[in-house]
Structures are given as structure tokens and as C-alpha cells.
Coordinates of C-alpha atoms in Angstrom, one line a residue:
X1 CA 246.5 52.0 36.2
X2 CA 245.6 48.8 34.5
X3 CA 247.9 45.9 33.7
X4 CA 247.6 43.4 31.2
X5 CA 250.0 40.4 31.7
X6 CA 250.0 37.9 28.5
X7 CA 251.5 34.8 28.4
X8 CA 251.2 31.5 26.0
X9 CA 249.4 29.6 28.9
X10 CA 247.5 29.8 32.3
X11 CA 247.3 27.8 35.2
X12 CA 244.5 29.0 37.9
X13 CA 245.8 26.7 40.9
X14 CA 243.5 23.7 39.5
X15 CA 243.6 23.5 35.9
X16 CA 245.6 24.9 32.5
X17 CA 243.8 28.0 30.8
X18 CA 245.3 27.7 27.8
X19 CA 247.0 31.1 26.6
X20 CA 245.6 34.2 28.1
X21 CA 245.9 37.5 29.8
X22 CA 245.7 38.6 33.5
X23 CA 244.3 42.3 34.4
X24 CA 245.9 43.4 37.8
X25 CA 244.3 46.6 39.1
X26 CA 245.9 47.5 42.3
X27 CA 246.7 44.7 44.6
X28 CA 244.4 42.3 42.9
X29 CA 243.1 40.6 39.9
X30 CA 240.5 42.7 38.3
X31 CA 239.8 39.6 35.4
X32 CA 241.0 36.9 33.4
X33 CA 240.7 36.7 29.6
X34 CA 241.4 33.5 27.3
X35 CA 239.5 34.8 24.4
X36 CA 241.7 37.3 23.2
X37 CA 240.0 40.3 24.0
X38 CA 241.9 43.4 23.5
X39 CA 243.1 44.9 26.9
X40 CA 241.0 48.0 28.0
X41 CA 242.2 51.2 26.9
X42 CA 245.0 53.0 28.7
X43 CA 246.1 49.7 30.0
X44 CA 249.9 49.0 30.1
X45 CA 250.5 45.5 28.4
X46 CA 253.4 43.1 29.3
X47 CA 253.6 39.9 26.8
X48 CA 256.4 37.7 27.9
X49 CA 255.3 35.8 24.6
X50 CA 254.1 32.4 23.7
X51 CA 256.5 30.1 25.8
X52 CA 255.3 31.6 29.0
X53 CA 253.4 30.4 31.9
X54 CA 251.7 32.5 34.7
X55 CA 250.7 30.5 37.7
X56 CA 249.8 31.6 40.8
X57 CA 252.3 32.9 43.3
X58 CA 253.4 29.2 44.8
X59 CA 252.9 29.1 48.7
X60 CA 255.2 26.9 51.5
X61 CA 253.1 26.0 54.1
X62 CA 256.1 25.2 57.2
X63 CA 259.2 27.9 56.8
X64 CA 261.1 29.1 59.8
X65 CA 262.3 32.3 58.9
X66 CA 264.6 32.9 61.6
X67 CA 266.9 30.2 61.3
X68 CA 269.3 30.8 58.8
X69 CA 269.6 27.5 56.6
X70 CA 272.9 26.5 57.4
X71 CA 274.0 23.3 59.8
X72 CA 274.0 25.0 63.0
X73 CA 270.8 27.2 62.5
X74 CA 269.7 26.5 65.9
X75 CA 273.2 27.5 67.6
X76 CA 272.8 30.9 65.2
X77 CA 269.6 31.7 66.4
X78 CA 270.1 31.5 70.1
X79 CA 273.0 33.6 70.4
X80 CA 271.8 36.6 68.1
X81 CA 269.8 39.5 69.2
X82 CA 266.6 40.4 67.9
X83 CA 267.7 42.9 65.5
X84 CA 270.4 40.6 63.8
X85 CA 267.5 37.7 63.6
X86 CA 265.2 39.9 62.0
X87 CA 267.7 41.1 59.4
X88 CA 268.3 37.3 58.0
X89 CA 264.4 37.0 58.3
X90 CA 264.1 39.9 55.6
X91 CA 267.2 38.4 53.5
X92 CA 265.5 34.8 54.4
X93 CA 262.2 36.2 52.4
X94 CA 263.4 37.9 49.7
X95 CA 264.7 34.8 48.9
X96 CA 262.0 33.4 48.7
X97 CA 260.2 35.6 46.7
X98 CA 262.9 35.8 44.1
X99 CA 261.8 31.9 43.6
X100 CA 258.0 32.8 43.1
X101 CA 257.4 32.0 46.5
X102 CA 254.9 34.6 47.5
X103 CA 253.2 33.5 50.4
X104 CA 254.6 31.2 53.6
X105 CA 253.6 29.9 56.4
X106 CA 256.1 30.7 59.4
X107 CA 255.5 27.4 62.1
X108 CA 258.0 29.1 64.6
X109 CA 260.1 32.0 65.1
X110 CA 260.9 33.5 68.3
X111 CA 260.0 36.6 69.9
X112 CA 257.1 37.3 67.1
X113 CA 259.7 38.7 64.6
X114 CA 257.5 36.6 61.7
X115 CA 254.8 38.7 62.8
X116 CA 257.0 42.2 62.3
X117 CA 258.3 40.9 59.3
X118 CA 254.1 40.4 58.1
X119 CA 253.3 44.3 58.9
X120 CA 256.6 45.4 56.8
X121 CA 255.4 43.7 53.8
X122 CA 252.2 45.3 53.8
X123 CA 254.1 48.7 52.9
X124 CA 256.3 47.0 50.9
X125 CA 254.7 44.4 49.8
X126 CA 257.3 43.9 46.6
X127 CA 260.5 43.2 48.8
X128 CA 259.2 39.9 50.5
X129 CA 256.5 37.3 50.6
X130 CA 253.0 37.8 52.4
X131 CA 253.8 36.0 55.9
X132 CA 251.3 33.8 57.5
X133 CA 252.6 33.5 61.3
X134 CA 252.6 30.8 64.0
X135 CA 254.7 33.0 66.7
X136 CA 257.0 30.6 69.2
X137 CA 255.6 27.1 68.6
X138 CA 253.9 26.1 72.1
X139 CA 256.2 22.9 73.2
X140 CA 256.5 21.3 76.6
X141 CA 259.0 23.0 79.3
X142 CA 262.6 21.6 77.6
X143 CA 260.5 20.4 75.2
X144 CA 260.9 20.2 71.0
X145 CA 262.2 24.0 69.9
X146 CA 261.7 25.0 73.6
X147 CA 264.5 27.9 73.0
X148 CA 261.6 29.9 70.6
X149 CA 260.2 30.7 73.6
X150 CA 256.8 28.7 73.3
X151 CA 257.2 26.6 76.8
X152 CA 253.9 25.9 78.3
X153 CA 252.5 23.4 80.2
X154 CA 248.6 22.7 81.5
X155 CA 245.0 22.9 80.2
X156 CA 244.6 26.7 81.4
X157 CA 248.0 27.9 80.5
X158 CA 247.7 26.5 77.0
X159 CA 244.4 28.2 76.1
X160 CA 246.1 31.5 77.4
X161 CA 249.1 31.3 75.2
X162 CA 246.6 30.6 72.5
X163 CA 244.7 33.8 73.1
X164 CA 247.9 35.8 73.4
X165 CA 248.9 34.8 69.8
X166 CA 245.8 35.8 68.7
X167 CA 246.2 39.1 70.1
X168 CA 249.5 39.2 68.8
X169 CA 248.1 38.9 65.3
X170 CA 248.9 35.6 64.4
X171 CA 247.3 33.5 62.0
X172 CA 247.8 30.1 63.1
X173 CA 249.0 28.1 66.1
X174 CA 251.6 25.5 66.2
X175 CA 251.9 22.5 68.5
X176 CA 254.3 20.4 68.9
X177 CA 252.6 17.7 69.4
X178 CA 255.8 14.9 69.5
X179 CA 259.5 15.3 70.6
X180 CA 261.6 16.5 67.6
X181 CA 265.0 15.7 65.9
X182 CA 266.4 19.2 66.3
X183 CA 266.4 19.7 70.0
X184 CA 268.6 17.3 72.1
X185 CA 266.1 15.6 75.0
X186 CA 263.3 15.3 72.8
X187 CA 262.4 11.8 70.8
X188 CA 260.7 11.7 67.5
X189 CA 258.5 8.3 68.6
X190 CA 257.2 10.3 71.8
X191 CA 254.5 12.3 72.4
X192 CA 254.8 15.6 74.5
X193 CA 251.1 16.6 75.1
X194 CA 247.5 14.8 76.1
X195 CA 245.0 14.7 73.5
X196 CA 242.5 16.5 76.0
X197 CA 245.3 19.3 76.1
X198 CA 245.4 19.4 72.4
X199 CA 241.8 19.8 72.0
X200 CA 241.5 22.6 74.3
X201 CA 244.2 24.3 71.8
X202 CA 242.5 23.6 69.0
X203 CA 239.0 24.9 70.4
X204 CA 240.3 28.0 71.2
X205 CA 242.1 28.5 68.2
X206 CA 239.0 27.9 66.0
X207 CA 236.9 29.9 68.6
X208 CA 239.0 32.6 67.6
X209 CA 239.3 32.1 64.1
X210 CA 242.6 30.2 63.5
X211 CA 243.6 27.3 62.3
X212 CA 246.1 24.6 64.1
X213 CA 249.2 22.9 63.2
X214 CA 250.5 19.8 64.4
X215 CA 254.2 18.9 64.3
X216 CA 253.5 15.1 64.7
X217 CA 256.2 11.9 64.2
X218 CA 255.1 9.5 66.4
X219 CA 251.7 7.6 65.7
X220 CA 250.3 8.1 69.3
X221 CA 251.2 11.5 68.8
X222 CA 249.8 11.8 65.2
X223 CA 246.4 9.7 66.5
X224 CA 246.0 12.5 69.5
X225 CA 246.2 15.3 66.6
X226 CA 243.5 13.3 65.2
X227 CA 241.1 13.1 68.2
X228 CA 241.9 17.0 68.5
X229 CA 240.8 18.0 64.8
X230 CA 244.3 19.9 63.7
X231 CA 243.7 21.2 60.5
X232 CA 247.1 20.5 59.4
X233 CA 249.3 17.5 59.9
X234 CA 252.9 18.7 59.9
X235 CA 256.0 15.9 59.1
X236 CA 253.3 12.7 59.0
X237 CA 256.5 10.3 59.7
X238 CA 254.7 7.5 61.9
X239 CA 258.4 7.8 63.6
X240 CA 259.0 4.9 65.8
X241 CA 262.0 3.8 67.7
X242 CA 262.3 1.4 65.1
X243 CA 261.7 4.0 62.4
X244 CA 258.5 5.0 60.3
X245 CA 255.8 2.2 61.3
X246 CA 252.6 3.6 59.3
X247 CA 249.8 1.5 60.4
X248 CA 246.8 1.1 58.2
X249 CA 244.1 2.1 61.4
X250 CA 246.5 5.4 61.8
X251 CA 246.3 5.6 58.2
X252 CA 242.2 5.3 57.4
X253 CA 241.7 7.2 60.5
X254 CA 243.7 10.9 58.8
X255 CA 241.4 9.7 55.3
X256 CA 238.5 10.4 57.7
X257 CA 240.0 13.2 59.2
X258 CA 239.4 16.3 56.6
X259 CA 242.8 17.6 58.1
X260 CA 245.5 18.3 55.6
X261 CA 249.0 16.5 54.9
X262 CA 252.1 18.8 55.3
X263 CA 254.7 17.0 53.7
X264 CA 257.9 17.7 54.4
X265 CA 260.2 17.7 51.1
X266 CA 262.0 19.8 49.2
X267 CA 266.1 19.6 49.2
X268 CA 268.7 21.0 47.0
X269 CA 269.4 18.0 44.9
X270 CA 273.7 18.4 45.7
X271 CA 273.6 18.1 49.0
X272 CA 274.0 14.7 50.9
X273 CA 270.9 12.9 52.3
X274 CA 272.1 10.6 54.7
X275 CA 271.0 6.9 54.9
X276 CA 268.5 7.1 58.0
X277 CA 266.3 9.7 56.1
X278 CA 266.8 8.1 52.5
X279 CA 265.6 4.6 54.2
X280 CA 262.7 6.6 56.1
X281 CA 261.6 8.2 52.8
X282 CA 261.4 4.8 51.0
X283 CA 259.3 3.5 53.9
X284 CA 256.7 6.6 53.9
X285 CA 256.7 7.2 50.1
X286 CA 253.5 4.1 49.6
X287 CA 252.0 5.7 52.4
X288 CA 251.7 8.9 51.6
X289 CA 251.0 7.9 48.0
X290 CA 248.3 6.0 49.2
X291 CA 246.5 9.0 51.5
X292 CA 246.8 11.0 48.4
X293 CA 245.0 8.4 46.0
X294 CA 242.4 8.0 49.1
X295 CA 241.7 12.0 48.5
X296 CA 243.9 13.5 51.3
X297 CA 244.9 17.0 51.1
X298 CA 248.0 17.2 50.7
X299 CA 250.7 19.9 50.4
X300 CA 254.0 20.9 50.6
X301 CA 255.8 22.1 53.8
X302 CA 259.7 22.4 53.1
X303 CA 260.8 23.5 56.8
X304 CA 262.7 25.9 55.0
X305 CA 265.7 27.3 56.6
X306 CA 267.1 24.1 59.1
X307 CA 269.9 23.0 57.6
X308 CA 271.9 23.9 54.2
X309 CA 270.4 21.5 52.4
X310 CA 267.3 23.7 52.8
X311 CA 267.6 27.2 52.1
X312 CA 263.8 29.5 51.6
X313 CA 264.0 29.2 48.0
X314 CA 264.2 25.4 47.9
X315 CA 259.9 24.8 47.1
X316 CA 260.3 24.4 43.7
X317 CA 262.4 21.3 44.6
X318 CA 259.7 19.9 46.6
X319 CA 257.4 20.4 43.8
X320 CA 258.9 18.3 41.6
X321 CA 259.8 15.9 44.8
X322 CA 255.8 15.1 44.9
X323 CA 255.4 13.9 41.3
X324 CA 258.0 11.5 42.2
X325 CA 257.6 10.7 45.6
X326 CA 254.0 10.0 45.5
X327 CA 253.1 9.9 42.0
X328 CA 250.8 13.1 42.1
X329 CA 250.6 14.4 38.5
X330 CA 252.2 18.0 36.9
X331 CA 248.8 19.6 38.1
X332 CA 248.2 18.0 41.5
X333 CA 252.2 19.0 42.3
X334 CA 251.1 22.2 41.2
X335 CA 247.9 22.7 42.9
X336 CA 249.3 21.5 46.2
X337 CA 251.4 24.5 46.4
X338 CA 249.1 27.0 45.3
X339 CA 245.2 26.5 45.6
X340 CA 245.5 23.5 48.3
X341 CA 248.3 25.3 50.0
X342 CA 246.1 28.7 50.0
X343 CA 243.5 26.6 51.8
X344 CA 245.7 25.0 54.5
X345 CA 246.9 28.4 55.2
X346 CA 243.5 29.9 55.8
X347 CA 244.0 31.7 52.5
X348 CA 241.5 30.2 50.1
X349 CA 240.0 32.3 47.7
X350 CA 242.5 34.9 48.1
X351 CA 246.2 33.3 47.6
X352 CA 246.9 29.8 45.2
X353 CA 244.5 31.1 42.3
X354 CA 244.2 33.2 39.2
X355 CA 240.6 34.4 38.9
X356 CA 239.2 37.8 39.6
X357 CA 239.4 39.3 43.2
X358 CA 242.1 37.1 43.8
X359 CA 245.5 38.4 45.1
X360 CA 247.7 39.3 41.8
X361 CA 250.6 37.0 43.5
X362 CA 251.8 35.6 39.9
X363 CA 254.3 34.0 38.9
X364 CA 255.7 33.8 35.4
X365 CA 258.3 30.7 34.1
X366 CA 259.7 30.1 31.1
X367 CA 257.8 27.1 30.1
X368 CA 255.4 25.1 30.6
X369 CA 255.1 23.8 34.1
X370 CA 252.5 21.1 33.2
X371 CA 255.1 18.9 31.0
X372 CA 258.2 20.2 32.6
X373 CA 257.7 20.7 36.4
X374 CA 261.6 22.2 36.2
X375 CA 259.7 25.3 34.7
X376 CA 259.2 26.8 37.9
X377 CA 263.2 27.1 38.1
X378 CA 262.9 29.3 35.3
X379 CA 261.3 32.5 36.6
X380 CA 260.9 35.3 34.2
X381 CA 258.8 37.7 36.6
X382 CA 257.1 38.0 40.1
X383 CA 254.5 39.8 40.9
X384 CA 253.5 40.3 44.8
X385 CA 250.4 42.1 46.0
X386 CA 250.5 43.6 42.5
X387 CA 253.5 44.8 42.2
X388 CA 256.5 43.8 40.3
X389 CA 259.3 42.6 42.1
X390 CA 263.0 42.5 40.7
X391 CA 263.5 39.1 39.9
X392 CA 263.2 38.4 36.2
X393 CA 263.7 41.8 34.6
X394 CA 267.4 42.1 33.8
X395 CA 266.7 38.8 32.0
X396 CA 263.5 39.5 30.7
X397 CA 262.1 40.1 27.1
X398 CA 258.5 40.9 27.6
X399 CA 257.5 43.8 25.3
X400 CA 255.7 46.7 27.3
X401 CA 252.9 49.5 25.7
X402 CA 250.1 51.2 26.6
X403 CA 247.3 50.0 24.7

């Protein structure tokens, strides 16, 4: 069976299309039309009418699944068993779906339950998102998040726990590469590996075909990820004891990099930010404007599911966050969190675009995201792998024949 999915306009994770249809056959996108064409015969159509946009399925590139967006997250996850962790995870990415989030990147779970959760959604791929996973964050013994599970310490031991993530299907591995604000005994301005011992992380990761995140604050930290060649730079706070210190070295040195900038935004817009992260936003915001003029890749990471104030549906917040946080236009916002996001996630080609071959991960708003980034609030429809998902069709007012 042949779908034909119409809407008033396009956006292929770079650029508008202007009004056009999608063709899904199976699990991907079998072509993209802007001419008009009829749909092929025998082909069910679904026009959600001129005032529609279909963009790809948007992607957040730092979730954590297994914590449970409220203020003691951390305290929740340590005292539940597997099976009740797991169970939010599922709740956790439906959520996100239901937002047109329809692929994330999980940057530490414990036990490997991100990767169960991945295998589940390739039978069911219209109940949850496509799951890149990280497995427990490797950290330093008592080190940032060391209650994931992820402790390890020396040259030797971290190219092991490298090759037994790979083995264990994941994706990507995750460093912690600085002391974090979430874990009691660990500092934001201090580093918690060598940059020898992050290269030999990094080696074997590529070696084996993944990519590497860094969870970096401090600069020294941040300027080790560097020498190691991290693909993505998670946070990018230049945290100090003083606060965020960017230098302009640190600063020209991640221009030259190629790595990609994970910035962390996205918040619901009624819950309190208190004055140390307001102040430490105003001091990164011409930074982080300035990579992106300089060319950076940059994307979106929310860190989904910390703290209230960031459930696993909060992305589209963050979108409109880096329009005016760093000034990136409609379609940069939007490109960050599908095409550039794809690419950070290993995924290019495949996820962030609508062109033939592609997933058919769509999403369809009410509006057009281009002049209105609020659009992507608005969902009329997701599609995942192909398929349909419930969000949208109580509400909707598509019109549906065979052709």
C-alpha cells in the first residue's frame, strides 16, 4: 500500500518545498512530489489541506529516558527496579513522540534499558521514538552520574567498556568528560579524565563504528574533548568557579574542530529558572551565537527528563529557544533538529530529511513553521517508521480516499 500525504508546504530538513505530497511505501519514503502529479493509482491519499506543514520527524540529540522529569529524578531512579524504570522509559517516549519527536538520542540510562526500549520499537515502531543509545555514561569511580553504573577508571579498562557497549548494540558512547551539577562530589569547572584517556575512547569507538559524546563544562575539560576528536560537544558551558569564562583560543579552537555543538535548551516556559542559570545563559548566549555565525554545527540537546521543568516532550521549546538565544533563523532552528541533528546522531541520510529512501518519520503542524516557529506545538499527525501514530487524529480534518 501506497500513501500519499499532502500538505500546503514542505520542509526537507534544509529548505521549504513549497506545497507538495510525500509517497510513504512501507517504512520509508518512496518519493516526493511538488509538481502536482496525481498520486499513483490504488494509493490512499491524506490531505490535511493548504495550512499544513510536513517536516521531518524532529530529533533530540541528549534525552535520558530513565529519569522521570520531576525534581528528584535522580533519587527516583536509584530506588526503582528495572522493570518499574523501564515502564516510565516507554511512558517517557511516547511522550515524546506524541510531540513529533521521533528519534532521540539516550546519553545515559542504566542497566542498558535504552537499548531494550530500541529493539521494542522496531516491532512497534508507532508507540515510541527510534532510540539512539549511549548505555551507562562511562564517569570516574564516584564520579558525574556514577549511580548509572558507568564507573571506570584507566587506559585499558576504558577501551573495554567501550567494546562492551558496542556489543551491547549501542550506538554511541558517552563521556563524561567534567564533574557535573547533578551528582553531589563532582564540580562543573573540573575535569574527571586525561585527554590521552579520552582519545583511546574515542579511537575505539570510531574503530568500531560509533560516534562519541562529550559531557563537557569546564574549558580544560572542553579543550581535552578537543584534542580527543568527540564528535559531539555536549552542555559547551566554559563553567568556571567563577561561572561561564568562554575564551576566544577555546572558542576558535571547536571552529576548527568539525565536532558538533549540543546545546542544552529547551524548558517549559512556566517553570522558574533560577538566577545562576539565567546569568550563565546571558554570558554563553554571544558565544554560542558567535560559533554558529563561524559555521559550527550546532543542535539541540534538551537533557530531557532531569528536572520538571524538562519533561521528553519539551524540544519544540528549544527550538524556538535557538532563534532567540543565538539568532539562528526559522530554518537553521529547524534544520538543527532534524537534518543536523540526524547527522550528529550518526543518522544522516536516513532520519532529519524528506527525500526518497529516507525514513517516513513526518511530522505534520498546523502552520507554517518557517514564519511561526510555535507551529511545531500544533501537531496534526505523526508518522513513525511509516506508520501513523495516535497523536493528531481525534483532532484531525485530513480527508482520506483511494485514488
Amino acid at each position: 500500500m501506497i500513501r500519499a500525504i499532502r500538505a500546503g508546504g514542505l520542509f526537507d530538513g534544509t529548505k521549504a518545498l513549497g506545497p507538495g505530497t510525500v509517497l510513504i511505501e512501507g517504512s520509508r519514503i518512496r518519493a516526493v512530489d511538488t509538481t502536482g502529479a496525481e498520486a499513483p493509482a490504488g494509493a490512499e491519499i491524506v490531505d490535511f489541506g493548504a495550512e499544513a506543514w510536513i517536516v521531518p520527524g524532529l530529533i533530540d540529540a541528549h534525552v535520558h529516558l530513565a529519569f522521570d522529569a520531576s525534581d528528584a529524578a535522580v533519587d527516583h531512579l536509584v530506588h526503582a527496579d528495572d522493570d518499574r524504570v523501564l515502564a516510565g522509559m516507554r511512558r517517557a517516549a511516547r511522550r515524546a513522540l506524541d510531540a513529533g519527536v521521533t528519534t532521540v538520542r539516550d546519553l545515559g540510562d542504566r542497566d542498558y534499558l535504552a537499548s531494550r526500549l530500541r529493539d521494542e520499537a522496531a516491532l512497534r515502531p508507532q508507540v515510541q521514538p527510534h532510540v539512539v543509545a549511549a548505555g551507562p555514561p562511562l564517569t570516574t569511580p564516584g564520579g558525574h552520574c556514577h549511580f548509572l553504573g558507568g564507573e571506570v577508571q584507566g587506559r585499558a579498562a576504558l577501551v573495554a567498556a567501550v567494546r562492551e557497549r558496542h556489543e551491547r548494540g549501542c550506538e554511541v558512547v558517552k563521556v563524561m568528560a567534567s564533574g557535573g551539577a547533578m551528582t553531589p562530589g563532582t564540580f562543573m569547572h573540573v575535569p574527571q579524565y586525561s585527554a590521552e584517556d579520552l582519545r583511546a575512547v574515542v579511537d575505539e569507538a570510531h574503530r568500531l563504528g560509533m560516534t562519541a559524546a562529550a559531557h563537557v563544562h569546564a574549558p580544560e575539560a572542553i579543550a581535552r574533548a578537543l584534542d580527543a576528536g568527540f564528535d559531539t560537544l555536549e552542555h559547551l558551558s566554559f563553567y568556571t568557579e567563577d561561572g561561564p569564562r568562554p575564551t576566544p583560543s577555546l572558542v576558535d579552537r571547536i571552529v576548527d574542530s568539525g565536532a558538533t555543538v549540543s546545546l542544552t535548551l529547551g524548558r517549559l516556559p512556566d517553570e522558574p529558572v533560577t538566577e545562576v542559570v539565567a546569568d550563565s545563559l546571558r554570558r554563553l548566549r554571544p558565544t554560542w551565537a558567535a560559533l554558529h555565525r563561524a559555521g559550527v554545527a550546532t543542535t539541540v540537546g534538551t537533557d530531557a527528563g532531569i528536572r520538571r521543568a524538562k519533561p521528553h516532550d519539551v524540544l519544540p521549546y528549544g527550538v524556538a529557544e535557538l532563534a532567540d538565544t543565538i539568532g539562528m533563523t526559522a530554518a537553521e532552528a529547524l534544520a538543527a533538529v532534524t537534518s543536523v541533528a540526524a547527522a550528529a546522531c550518526g543518522l544522516a541520510g536516513v532520519k532529519g530529511t524528506v527525500k526518497a529512501g529516507a525514513d517516513a518519520d513526518l511530522l505534520v503542524v498546523a502552520g507554517n513553521p518557517l514564519h511561526d516557529l510555535t507551529a511545531l506545538r500544533r501537531v496534526r499527525c505523526v508518522y513513525r517508521a511509516g506508520c501513523r501514530t495516535g497523536r493528531g487524529e481525534s483532532e484531525a480534518t485530513d480527508r482520506e480516499a483511494g485514488a
